[in-house]
Amino acid sequence: MNKKYVIAFDQGTTSTRTIIFDMQGVIQGISQKELTQYYPESGWVEHDPNQIYLDQKETFKKVLNETGIHPKDIAAIGITNQRETTVVWDKDTGEPVYNAIVWLDNRTKDICKTLKNDGLGTYVREHTGLVIDAYFSGTKLKWILDHVKDARDKADAGKLLFGTIDSWLIYKFTNGKNHYTDHTNASRTMLYNIKDLKWDDTLLTALDIPKSMLPEVKTSSSDFGYVAYQDTNIPICGVSGDQQAALFGQGGSIEGIAKNTYGTGCFLLLNNGKDYVSSKNGLITTLACSLPDQTKNYALEGSIFIGGASIQWLRDKMLLIEEAKDTEYICNSIPPLKDLYVVPAFSGLGAPYWDANAKGAIYGITLDIGKNEIIKATLESLAYQTKDVIKAMEEDSGKPLNALKVDGGASANNYLMQFQSDLLNVPVDRPKMIEITALGAAMLAGLKAGVWTKQDIASIREVDQIFTPKMDVKTRTEKYTGWLDAIKRTKTINET
Ligand code: ADP
């Protein structure tokens, strides 16, 4: 094999990027475009699918031009994408019938309520691993069919197609030839049976969605078609939703590995092996990246809504810091906190509490508390929330966590990483490569294209720093007990 590079298309919520990796997994070029956000009504969020495709194409061409890398030297392309975001397009023209409805959009809350009232909650959990929520694609797809003129009739006549962003890009880049998705993306639709690995007829009927609209579901590391560029056909050989791609990039194809991405929100995933486990502790079960020899691979997932967003709040609303990274030296400059907690329930509480009505709160303010203490307590809230989710994962999986792999913007913060390790009492392992999501997609593609073996990809991930626990048991216990008390006082639903 004389090809020298693998490309990742990284299509995120706020930007679209193309990244080129060499055979050592080192980045050789990045091109990025910001993605326009549309908010037509309160709670609605949309993207223009054509902009997504054109931006992806433009960044792809640009990165090749800028690096001078010849398309013939590209072994494969991997796609990783914002999950759940829903596109419906015309099979003949390839034109979207409506904007993409973004994962954050909650216009389908009422459809979800009806499904719950119809008693489908347990069915959804047992077959899709999810909870009924507007976050997932199924009700967004139903909304488009119900509200766009002629959409229902066209769909019934087999003239419309549905896809998450991966499917949309594959369709456009293969000139309408291939209508595919992968296991990770399918598992976020609330229409896919993750036990039998097939579209779920009961849910399709409940949501009135014709099966002919749905993409064929493939292994994450497999053949998805070709991107024709100049005189070269480059194969798309890897596809994964962003959080599962990050887990894969972190070495998480192995059971027991957990990663936390500290971005705007925090996303924790634990590879829980080939046996389906349904969460009893407020987590969801989802499919991790599938490989030809490892088709069924489950992950437990917990989403924390407000992670780095609370640091933005300190900067933009409270005006307490100039830059996010200032929090590190501020935290190091003052003594450990005593009984001060910021609970950033700014848009309710996510996993494992799921309390949509909770509001943010600060507990334990005394006369000696100043702005630095509030900053420290806010940063520490990322670690406490992570501990809550890890605790739920340990209870669900029945196994203790032995290390946490980290990535995302706020994982650059050494104080936070040390505090996280102290609180969890496990090592926290931060890789050198910060673009771990894109790397995960590239790895899936490179594996299939035959440029990397499983051993190769295991050695690509290099450790930047491992933080080891230094806090004594008593302090750890006291601190976490205080946090749980703060959570209890914040919740509006007090079942305990
Ligand atoms: P996303 O992919 O969700 O946009 P990123 O992974 O780029 O997020 O991370 C950005 C988030 O991380 C922001 O919310 C920012 O406030 C936070 N952040 C970035 N650097 C630091 C830092 N050194 N310390 C604490 N928080 C940080």
Short mmCIF file of C-alpha atoms and ligand atoms in Angstrom, two decimals:
data_model
loop_
_atom_site.label_atom_id
_atom_site.label_comp_id
_atom_site.label_asym_id
_atom_site.label_seq_id
_atom_site.Cartn_x
_atom_site.Cartn_y
_atom_site.Cartn_z
CA MET A 1 0.00 0.00 0.00
CA ASN A 2 1.68 3.21 -1.13
CA LYS A 3 -1.04 5.68 -0.16
CA LYS A 4 0.15 8.13 2.43
CA TYR A 5 -2.83 9.92 3.94
CA VAL A 6 -6.33 9.46 5.35
CA ILE A 7 -8.94 12.23 5.35
CA ALA A 8 -11.66 12.92 7.94
CA PHE A 9 -14.80 14.89 7.15
CA ASP A 10 -15.78 16.30 10.55
CA GLN A 11 -19.27 17.78 10.21
CA GLY A 12 -20.15 19.38 13.57
CA THR A 13 -22.99 21.50 14.91
CA THR A 14 -21.16 24.79 14.52
CA SER A 15 -18.58 24.03 11.85
CA THR A 16 -17.66 21.78 8.94
CA ARG A 17 -14.05 20.66 8.63
CA THR A 18 -11.77 18.49 6.54
CA ILE A 19 -8.61 17.17 8.17
CA ILE A 20 -5.75 15.23 6.56
CA PHE A 21 -3.79 12.74 8.66
CA ASP A 22 -0.55 11.06 7.66
CA MET A 23 0.24 7.41 8.41
CA GLN A 24 1.43 8.29 11.93
CA GLY A 25 -1.91 9.98 12.64
CA VAL A 26 -0.29 13.43 12.55
CA ILE A 27 -2.40 16.27 11.13
CA GLN A 28 -1.05 17.58 7.82
CA GLY A 29 -3.80 20.07 7.08
CA ILE A 30 -7.15 21.41 8.33
CA SER A 31 -9.73 23.51 6.55
CA GLN A 32 -12.83 24.75 8.36
CA LYS A 33 -16.01 26.73 7.70
CA GLU A 34 -18.49 28.04 10.26
CA LEU A 35 -22.01 26.71 9.84
CA THR A 36 -24.96 29.15 9.83
CA GLN A 37 -27.51 28.49 12.59
CA TYR A 38 -31.18 29.27 11.98
CA TYR A 39 -33.61 29.83 14.87
CA PRO A 40 -37.01 30.27 13.17
CA GLU A 41 -38.92 30.01 16.45
CA SER A 42 -38.11 29.64 20.12
CA GLY A 43 -36.66 26.16 20.70
CA TRP A 44 -36.19 25.49 16.98
CA VAL A 45 -32.72 25.06 15.44
CA GLU A 46 -32.08 24.40 11.75
CA HIS A 47 -29.18 24.04 9.31
CA ASP A 48 -29.19 24.30 5.54
CA PRO A 49 -28.28 20.82 4.21
CA ASN A 50 -26.98 22.27 0.95
CA GLN A 51 -24.63 24.55 2.88
CA ILE A 52 -23.38 21.54 4.82
CA TYR A 53 -22.60 19.65 1.61
CA LEU A 54 -21.05 22.66 -0.18
CA ASP A 55 -18.92 23.57 2.86
CA GLN A 56 -17.72 19.99 3.13
CA LYS A 57 -16.77 20.01 -0.55
CA GLU A 58 -15.08 23.38 -0.28
CA THR A 59 -12.99 22.49 2.78
CA PHE A 60 -12.02 19.20 1.12
CA LYS A 61 -10.74 20.98 -2.01
CA LYS A 62 -9.09 23.72 0.02
CA VAL A 63 -7.14 21.40 2.27
CA LEU A 64 -5.85 19.46 -0.73
CA ASN A 65 -4.82 22.67 -2.49
CA GLU A 66 -3.20 24.17 0.59
CA THR A 67 -1.19 21.08 1.47
CA GLY A 68 -0.37 20.23 -2.15
CA ILE A 69 -1.29 16.61 -1.38
CA HIS A 70 -2.38 14.72 -4.49
CA PRO A 71 -5.79 12.97 -4.32
CA LYS A 72 -4.07 9.78 -5.51
CA ASP A 73 -2.16 9.71 -2.22
CA ILE A 74 -5.36 9.63 -0.15
CA ALA A 75 -6.15 6.08 0.93
CA ALA A 76 -9.64 6.73 2.27
CA ILE A 77 -12.13 9.17 3.76
CA GLY A 78 -13.86 8.77 7.13
CA ILE A 79 -16.96 10.76 8.03
CA THR A 80 -17.89 11.83 11.54
CA ASN A 81 -20.93 13.99 12.15
CA GLN A 82 -23.22 15.79 14.56
CA ARG A 83 -25.67 13.08 15.55
CA GLU A 84 -29.49 12.92 15.32
CA THR A 85 -29.81 15.97 13.01
CA THR A 86 -32.42 15.04 10.44
CA VAL A 87 -32.59 15.64 6.68
CA VAL A 88 -35.33 14.60 4.24
CA TRP A 89 -34.69 14.97 0.52
CA ASP A 90 -36.23 14.19 -2.84
CA LYS A 91 -34.91 10.95 -4.28
CA ASP A 92 -34.97 12.22 -7.87
CA THR A 93 -33.62 15.74 -7.50
CA GLY A 94 -31.45 15.31 -4.39
CA GLU A 95 -32.99 18.53 -3.03
CA PRO A 96 -33.92 18.75 0.65
CA VAL A 97 -37.65 19.26 1.23
CA TYR A 98 -36.97 21.19 4.43
CA ASN A 99 -33.98 22.47 6.40
CA ALA A 100 -32.09 19.98 8.57
CA ILE A 101 -33.72 19.83 12.02
CA VAL A 102 -30.82 19.96 14.47
CA TRP A 103 -30.44 17.67 17.48
CA LEU A 104 -30.91 20.64 19.85
CA ASP A 105 -34.32 21.44 18.37
CA ASN A 106 -37.21 20.56 20.68
CA ARG A 107 -40.23 21.34 18.49
CA THR A 108 -41.37 17.73 18.72
CA LYS A 109 -41.86 17.71 22.50
CA ASP A 110 -45.60 17.17 22.02
CA ILE A 111 -45.11 14.20 19.70
CA CYS A 112 -42.89 12.72 22.40
CA LYS A 113 -45.57 13.33 25.01
CA THR A 114 -48.11 11.46 22.90
CA LEU A 115 -45.72 8.52 22.47
CA LYS A 116 -45.22 8.42 26.23
CA ASN A 117 -48.96 8.62 26.85
CA ASP A 118 -49.41 5.75 24.42
CA GLY A 119 -47.21 3.71 26.75
CA LEU A 120 -44.25 3.38 24.38
CA GLY A 121 -41.57 4.42 26.90
CA THR A 122 -40.59 0.91 27.94
CA TYR A 123 -40.70 -0.36 24.36
CA VAL A 124 -38.39 2.43 23.18
CA ARG A 125 -35.94 1.81 25.99
CA GLU A 126 -35.86 -1.94 25.47
CA HIS A 127 -35.52 -1.85 21.69
CA THR A 128 -33.60 1.33 20.89
CA GLY A 129 -31.72 1.82 24.19
CA LEU A 130 -32.98 5.42 24.29
CA VAL A 131 -35.52 7.45 26.22
CA ILE A 132 -38.36 9.09 24.29
CA ASP A 133 -37.03 12.57 23.60
CA ALA A 134 -37.17 15.27 20.94
CA TYR A 135 -33.35 15.04 20.81
CA PHE A 136 -33.46 11.89 18.64
CA SER A 137 -34.29 11.83 14.90
CA GLY A 138 -37.55 9.83 14.76
CA THR A 139 -39.97 12.54 15.84
CA LYS A 140 -38.12 15.18 13.78
CA LEU A 141 -38.66 13.03 10.69
CA LYS A 142 -42.33 12.63 11.54
CA TRP A 143 -42.64 16.41 11.96
CA ILE A 144 -41.28 17.01 8.44
CA LEU A 145 -43.70 14.48 6.94
CA ASP A 146 -46.60 16.05 8.85
CA HIS A 147 -45.79 19.69 8.08
CA VAL A 148 -44.14 19.99 4.68
CA LYS A 149 -46.59 20.26 1.79
CA ASP A 150 -46.99 16.97 -0.12
CA ALA A 151 -44.22 15.34 1.92
CA ARG A 152 -46.40 12.56 3.31
CA ASP A 153 -47.77 11.62 -0.13
CA LYS A 154 -44.33 11.68 -1.71
CA ALA A 155 -42.89 9.61 1.12
CA ASP A 156 -45.66 7.03 0.75
CA ALA A 157 -44.93 6.89 -2.99
CA GLY A 158 -41.27 6.11 -2.20
CA LYS A 159 -40.02 9.45 -3.53
CA LEU A 160 -38.41 10.84 -0.37
CA LEU A 161 -35.32 9.74 1.55
CA PHE A 162 -34.33 10.32 5.16
CA GLY A 163 -30.85 10.52 6.58
CA THR A 164 -28.72 11.84 9.39
CA ILE A 165 -25.86 14.07 8.22
CA ASP A 166 -23.58 11.11 7.39
CA SER A 167 -26.23 9.69 4.99
CA TRP A 168 -26.81 13.08 3.45
CA LEU A 169 -23.09 13.58 2.76
CA ILE A 170 -22.66 10.05 1.39
CA TYR A 171 -25.66 10.56 -0.89
CA LYS A 172 -24.38 13.88 -2.22
CA PHE A 173 -20.75 12.86 -2.55
CA THR A 174 -21.71 9.68 -4.44
CA ASN A 175 -24.01 11.66 -6.76
CA GLY A 176 -27.14 10.06 -5.39
CA LYS A 177 -25.86 6.53 -5.81
CA ASN A 178 -25.64 5.38 -2.21
CA HIS A 179 -28.13 5.76 0.60
CA TYR A 180 -26.28 4.37 3.61
CA THR A 181 -25.68 5.03 7.28
CA ASP A 182 -23.70 3.20 9.96
CA HIS A 183 -24.68 1.49 13.22
CA THR A 184 -23.72 4.42 15.47
CA ASN A 185 -25.86 6.94 13.60
CA ALA A 186 -28.79 4.54 13.19
CA SER A 187 -28.79 3.98 16.94
CA ARG A 188 -29.61 7.68 17.50
CA THR A 189 -32.78 7.74 15.40
CA MET A 190 -35.13 6.11 17.94
CA LEU A 191 -36.21 3.93 14.98
CA TYR A 192 -33.46 1.31 15.11
CA ASN A 193 -33.61 -1.90 17.05
CA ILE A 194 -30.14 -2.13 18.58
CA LYS A 195 -30.62 -5.71 19.77
CA ASP A 196 -31.51 -7.21 16.36
CA LEU A 197 -29.70 -4.55 14.30
CA LYS A 198 -32.67 -3.68 12.12
CA TRP A 199 -35.19 -0.86 11.62
CA ASP A 200 -38.00 -1.32 14.12
CA ASP A 201 -41.40 -1.92 12.50
CA THR A 202 -43.38 -1.10 15.63
CA LEU A 203 -41.79 2.32 15.95
CA LEU A 204 -42.05 3.04 12.23
CA THR A 205 -45.77 2.31 12.48
CA ALA A 206 -46.17 4.39 15.65
CA LEU A 207 -44.52 7.37 13.93
CA ASP A 208 -46.08 6.66 10.53
CA ILE A 209 -42.76 6.53 8.69
CA PRO A 210 -42.46 4.50 5.46
CA LYS A 211 -39.55 2.09 5.56
CA SER A 212 -38.59 2.96 1.98
CA MET A 213 -37.21 6.29 3.24
CA LEU A 214 -34.59 4.75 5.47
CA PRO A 215 -30.92 4.20 4.60
CA GLU A 216 -29.24 0.81 4.59
CA VAL A 217 -27.31 0.39 7.83
CA LYS A 218 -23.69 -0.71 7.45
CA THR A 219 -20.71 -1.55 9.63
CA SER A 220 -18.91 1.68 10.67
CA SER A 221 -15.69 0.50 9.00
CA SER A 222 -16.91 -0.64 5.56
CA ASP A 223 -17.48 0.49 1.96
CA PHE A 224 -19.76 3.50 1.64
CA GLY A 225 -18.89 4.50 -1.96
CA TYR A 226 -16.45 6.82 -3.70
CA VAL A 227 -15.79 10.53 -3.83
CA ALA A 228 -14.73 11.46 -7.35
CA TYR A 229 -12.15 14.23 -7.39
CA GLN A 230 -10.11 15.22 -10.41
CA ASP A 231 -9.14 11.88 -11.94
CA THR A 232 -9.29 9.91 -8.68
CA ASN A 233 -11.99 7.96 -6.89
CA ILE A 234 -11.36 8.08 -3.14
CA PRO A 235 -13.27 5.49 -1.09
CA ILE A 236 -15.38 6.46 1.92
CA CYS A 237 -14.54 3.62 4.31
CA GLY A 238 -15.47 4.91 7.76
CA VAL A 239 -18.61 6.50 9.23
CA SER A 240 -19.47 7.26 12.84
CA GLY A 241 -21.45 9.73 14.94
CA ASP A 242 -19.12 12.18 16.68
CA GLN A 243 -19.20 10.80 20.24
CA GLN A 244 -18.67 7.20 19.15
CA ALA A 245 -15.85 8.33 16.84
CA ALA A 246 -14.20 10.02 19.82
CA LEU A 247 -14.57 6.81 21.85
CA PHE A 248 -12.97 4.85 18.98
CA GLY A 249 -10.16 7.41 18.61
CA GLN A 250 -9.48 7.03 22.33
CA GLY A 251 -8.94 3.29 21.91
CA GLY A 252 -12.48 2.58 23.04
CA SER A 253 -13.17 -0.43 20.82
CA ILE A 254 -12.14 -2.40 23.90
CA GLU A 255 -14.68 -3.26 26.59
CA GLY A 256 -14.30 -1.25 29.80
CA ILE A 257 -12.76 1.85 28.20
CA ALA A 258 -14.54 5.10 28.99
CA LYS A 259 -14.01 8.58 27.60
CA ASN A 260 -15.29 11.99 28.52
CA THR A 261 -15.37 14.85 26.04
CA TYR A 262 -15.29 18.19 27.91
CA GLY A 263 -16.80 20.55 25.32
CA THR A 264 -19.75 22.91 25.60
CA GLY A 265 -21.52 19.96 27.20
CA CYS A 266 -19.80 16.82 28.42
CA PHE A 267 -20.37 13.45 26.75
CA LEU A 268 -19.37 10.28 28.54
CA LEU A 269 -19.30 6.93 26.81
CA LEU A 270 -18.29 3.58 28.22
CA ASN A 271 -17.71 0.58 25.95
CA ASN A 272 -19.79 -2.02 27.70
CA GLY A 273 -19.06 -4.96 25.40
CA LYS A 274 -21.22 -7.12 23.18
CA ASP A 275 -24.07 -7.69 25.62
CA TYR A 276 -26.94 -5.23 25.73
CA VAL A 277 -27.36 -3.61 29.14
CA SER A 278 -30.35 -1.40 29.80
CA SER A 279 -29.60 1.46 32.19
CA LYS A 280 -31.39 1.62 35.51
CA ASN A 281 -29.62 4.85 36.37
CA GLY A 282 -30.65 7.45 33.81
CA LEU A 283 -28.17 6.61 31.05
CA ILE A 284 -28.87 5.51 27.51
CA THR A 285 -27.57 2.48 25.65
CA THR A 286 -26.20 3.07 22.21
CA LEU A 287 -24.14 1.33 19.53
CA ALA A 288 -20.40 1.92 19.54
CA CYS A 289 -18.47 1.78 16.24
CA SER A 290 -18.82 -1.58 14.53
CA LEU A 291 -15.98 -3.42 12.82
CA PRO A 292 -16.26 -6.38 10.43
CA ASP A 293 -15.23 -8.77 13.22
CA GLN A 294 -17.06 -6.86 15.96
CA THR A 295 -20.53 -5.96 14.75
CA LYS A 296 -22.35 -5.61 18.03
CA ASN A 297 -20.67 -3.35 20.47
CA TYR A 298 -22.68 -1.44 23.06
CA ALA A 299 -21.86 1.74 24.91
CA LEU A 300 -23.50 3.35 27.89
CA GLU A 301 -23.80 7.08 27.39
CA GLY A 302 -24.45 10.01 29.70
CA SER A 303 -24.84 13.57 28.49
CA ILE A 304 -24.16 16.58 30.69
CA PHE A 305 -25.76 19.67 29.16
CA ILE A 306 -23.59 22.33 30.74
CA GLY A 307 -19.87 21.62 30.78
CA GLY A 308 -17.56 24.24 29.24
CA ALA A 309 -20.68 26.35 28.72
CA SER A 310 -20.48 27.26 32.42
CA ILE A 311 -16.97 28.61 31.81
CA GLN A 312 -18.39 30.71 28.95
CA TRP A 313 -21.02 31.93 31.42
CA LEU A 314 -18.26 33.03 33.81
CA ARG A 315 -16.63 34.90 30.94
CA ASP A 316 -19.58 36.37 29.04
CA LYS A 317 -22.32 36.89 31.61
CA MET A 318 -20.59 37.12 34.98
CA LEU A 319 -17.53 38.87 33.50
CA LEU A 320 -15.31 37.12 36.05
CA ILE A 321 -12.62 35.92 33.63
CA GLU A 322 -11.24 37.10 30.31
CA GLU A 323 -10.48 33.72 28.83
CA ALA A 324 -11.52 30.16 29.64
CA LYS A 325 -7.94 29.15 30.35
CA ASP A 326 -7.62 31.80 33.12
CA THR A 327 -9.63 29.46 35.33
CA GLU A 328 -6.57 27.21 35.70
CA TYR A 329 -4.20 29.67 37.36
CA ILE A 330 -7.04 31.17 39.41
CA CYS A 331 -7.94 27.73 40.80
CA ASN A 332 -4.30 27.03 41.61
CA SER A 333 -3.89 30.39 43.34
CA ILE A 334 -6.44 29.84 46.13
CA PRO A 335 -6.79 27.11 48.81
CA PRO A 336 -9.17 24.15 48.39
CA LEU A 337 -12.83 25.12 48.70
CA LYS A 338 -14.89 24.26 51.72
CA ASP A 339 -18.55 23.46 51.12
CA LEU A 340 -18.97 25.76 48.12
CA TYR A 341 -20.82 24.33 45.13
CA VAL A 342 -22.05 25.76 41.84
CA VAL A 343 -24.73 23.54 40.31
CA PRO A 344 -24.91 24.70 36.67
CA ALA A 345 -28.41 23.45 35.93
CA PHE A 346 -28.75 26.27 33.39
CA SER A 347 -30.89 24.18 31.08
CA GLY A 348 -32.14 21.69 33.60
CA LEU A 349 -30.15 18.68 34.76
CA GLY A 350 -29.14 15.98 32.27
CA ALA A 351 -27.89 12.48 33.05
CA PRO A 352 -28.37 10.88 35.47
CA TYR A 353 -31.03 13.19 36.99
CA TRP A 354 -33.14 14.27 33.97
CA ASP A 355 -34.84 17.18 35.62
CA ALA A 356 -35.83 19.63 32.88
CA ASN A 357 -37.18 22.22 35.31
CA ALA A 358 -34.16 22.52 37.61
CA LYS A 359 -32.38 25.88 37.59
CA GLY A 360 -28.75 26.74 38.39
CA ALA A 361 -27.76 27.47 42.00
CA ILE A 362 -24.80 28.32 44.23
CA TYR A 363 -24.65 26.84 47.73
CA GLY A 364 -22.42 27.60 50.68
CA ILE A 365 -21.67 31.29 50.22
CA THR A 366 -20.10 32.94 53.29
CA LEU A 367 -18.54 36.38 53.76
CA ASP A 368 -15.09 35.20 52.72
CA ILE A 369 -16.28 33.95 49.32
CA GLY A 370 -15.13 36.08 46.41
CA LYS A 371 -15.03 35.78 42.68
CA ASN A 372 -12.11 33.35 42.59
CA GLU A 373 -13.98 30.89 44.77
CA ILE A 374 -17.03 31.08 42.50
CA ILE A 375 -14.78 30.47 39.49
CA LYS A 376 -13.22 27.46 41.17
CA ALA A 377 -16.56 25.98 42.18
CA THR A 378 -17.85 26.42 38.63
CA LEU A 379 -14.87 24.63 37.11
CA GLU A 380 -15.13 21.86 39.71
CA SER A 381 -18.80 21.34 38.74
CA LEU A 382 -17.62 19.72 35.50
CA ALA A 383 -15.78 17.10 37.54
CA TYR A 384 -18.67 16.53 39.97
CA GLN A 385 -21.17 16.07 37.14
CA THR A 386 -18.78 13.63 35.47
CA LYS A 387 -18.53 11.67 38.71
CA ASP A 388 -22.34 11.43 38.87
CA VAL A 389 -22.44 9.85 35.41
CA ILE A 390 -19.49 7.53 36.06
CA LYS A 391 -21.19 6.34 39.25
CA ALA A 392 -24.31 5.51 37.21
CA MET A 393 -22.18 3.69 34.62
CA GLU A 394 -20.48 1.62 37.31
CA GLU A 395 -23.84 0.66 38.76
CA ASP A 396 -25.26 -0.28 35.34
CA SER A 397 -22.23 -2.19 34.12
CA GLY A 398 -21.48 -3.77 37.49
CA LYS A 399 -17.79 -2.98 37.00
CA PRO A 400 -15.62 -0.29 38.52
CA LEU A 401 -13.96 2.15 36.17
CA ASN A 402 -10.19 1.85 36.13
CA ALA A 403 -9.21 4.86 34.02
CA LEU A 404 -10.85 7.75 32.20
CA LYS A 405 -9.70 8.99 28.78
CA VAL A 406 -10.40 12.64 28.15
CA ASP A 407 -10.64 15.08 25.25
CA GLY A 408 -12.45 18.30 24.27
CA GLY A 409 -11.58 21.97 24.87
CA ALA A 410 -11.76 22.01 28.67
CA SER A 411 -9.59 18.87 29.02
CA ALA A 412 -6.66 21.26 28.40
CA ASN A 413 -7.22 22.53 31.95
CA ASN A 414 -4.68 20.81 34.24
CA TYR A 415 -6.41 21.84 37.46
CA LEU A 416 -9.68 20.32 36.26
CA MET A 417 -8.02 17.09 35.14
CA GLN A 418 -6.21 16.66 38.47
CA PHE A 419 -9.39 17.40 40.40
CA GLN A 420 -11.26 14.92 38.21
CA SER A 421 -8.72 12.21 38.96
CA ASP A 422 -8.87 13.02 42.70
CA LEU A 423 -12.64 12.86 42.74
CA LEU A 424 -12.93 9.62 40.77
CA ASN A 425 -9.88 8.03 42.38
CA VAL A 426 -8.74 6.73 38.96
CA PRO A 427 -6.06 7.93 36.53
CA VAL A 428 -7.19 10.49 33.95
CA ASP A 429 -5.44 10.02 30.63
CA ARG A 430 -5.19 12.93 28.19
CA PRO A 431 -3.88 12.24 24.66
CA LYS A 432 -1.57 14.52 22.67
CA MET A 433 -4.00 14.60 19.77
CA ILE A 434 -6.82 17.00 20.49
CA GLU A 435 -8.73 16.19 17.27
CA ILE A 436 -9.64 12.76 18.59
CA THR A 437 -13.11 12.68 16.98
CA ALA A 438 -11.74 13.24 13.48
CA LEU A 439 -8.91 10.83 14.19
CA GLY A 440 -11.45 8.16 15.20
CA ALA A 441 -13.25 8.53 11.85
CA ALA A 442 -9.93 8.42 9.99
CA MET A 443 -8.97 5.26 11.89
CA LEU A 444 -12.22 3.52 10.90
CA ALA A 445 -11.52 4.42 7.26
CA GLY A 446 -7.83 3.54 7.39
CA LEU A 447 -8.59 0.13 8.90
CA LYS A 448 -10.99 -0.75 6.11
CA ALA A 449 -8.68 0.64 3.40
CA GLY A 450 -5.92 -1.59 4.76
CA VAL A 451 -3.45 1.18 5.53
CA TRP A 452 -3.65 0.54 9.27
CA THR A 453 -4.06 -2.56 11.40
CA LYS A 454 -5.71 -2.62 14.83
CA GLN A 455 -2.18 -2.62 16.33
CA ASP A 456 -1.24 0.44 14.27
CA ILE A 457 -4.21 2.44 15.44
CA ALA A 458 -3.59 1.46 19.04
CA SER A 459 -0.09 2.94 18.77
CA ILE A 460 -1.23 6.16 17.05
CA ARG A 461 -2.83 7.48 20.22
CA GLU A 462 -0.04 9.07 22.25
CA VAL A 463 -0.42 10.11 25.86
CA ASP A 464 0.14 13.75 26.70
CA GLN A 465 -0.30 13.44 30.46
CA ILE A 466 -1.75 11.03 32.99
CA PHE A 467 -3.18 12.62 36.13
CA THR A 468 -3.15 10.29 39.12
CA PRO A 469 -5.32 10.61 42.24
CA LYS A 470 -3.73 12.46 45.14
CA MET A 471 -6.71 13.27 47.38
CA ASP A 472 -7.25 11.34 50.62
CA VAL A 473 -10.39 9.24 50.99
CA LYS A 474 -11.91 11.42 53.70
CA THR A 475 -11.65 14.64 51.68
CA ARG A 476 -12.95 12.92 48.56
CA THR A 477 -15.94 11.52 50.40
CA GLU A 478 -16.76 14.80 52.14
CA LYS A 479 -16.53 16.81 48.95
CA TYR A 480 -18.73 14.47 46.97
CA THR A 481 -21.28 14.15 49.76
CA GLY A 482 -21.53 17.96 49.76
CA TRP A 483 -22.12 17.94 46.01
CA LEU A 484 -24.89 15.35 46.28
CA ASP A 485 -26.53 17.49 48.91
CA ALA A 486 -26.35 20.51 46.57
CA ILE A 487 -27.93 18.44 43.78
CA LYS A 488 -30.70 17.31 46.10
CA ARG A 489 -31.52 20.90 46.92
CA THR A 490 -31.49 21.86 43.22
CA LYS A 491 -33.75 19.13 41.90
CA THR A 492 -37.40 19.96 41.44
CA ILE A 493 -38.32 16.27 41.37
CA ASN A 494 -37.34 14.79 44.70
CA GLU A 495 -37.97 11.09 44.44
CA THR A 496 -35.25 10.29 47.01
P1 ADP B 1 -17.43 22.19 21.36
O1 ADP B 1 -16.83 21.14 20.48
O2 ADP B 1 -18.60 21.75 22.17
O3 ADP B 1 -17.66 23.51 20.67
P2 ADP B 1 -14.75 22.40 22.52
O4 ADP B 1 -14.28 21.01 22.67
O5 ADP B 1 -14.14 23.26 21.45
O6 ADP B 1 -16.33 22.50 22.49
O7 ADP B 1 -14.49 23.12 23.94
C1 ADP B 1 -14.89 24.45 24.16
C2 ADP B 1 -15.43 24.60 25.57
O8 ADP B 1 -14.39 24.33 26.51
C3 ADP B 1 -15.91 26.01 25.83
O9 ADP B 1 -17.15 25.93 26.50
C4 ADP B 1 -14.86 26.63 26.75
O10 ADP B 1 -15.45 27.48 27.70
C5 ADP B 1 -14.21 25.42 27.41
N1 ADP B 1 -12.76 25.57 27.60
C6 ADP B 1 -11.83 25.71 26.64
N2 ADP B 1 -10.59 25.80 27.17
C7 ADP B 1 -10.73 25.71 28.51
C8 ADP B 1 -9.83 25.72 29.63
N3 ADP B 1 -8.51 25.84 29.48
N4 ADP B 1 -10.37 25.59 30.86
C9 ADP B 1 -11.70 25.45 31.04
N5 ADP B 1 -12.58 25.43 30.03
C10 ADP B 1 -12.13 25.56 28.79
#
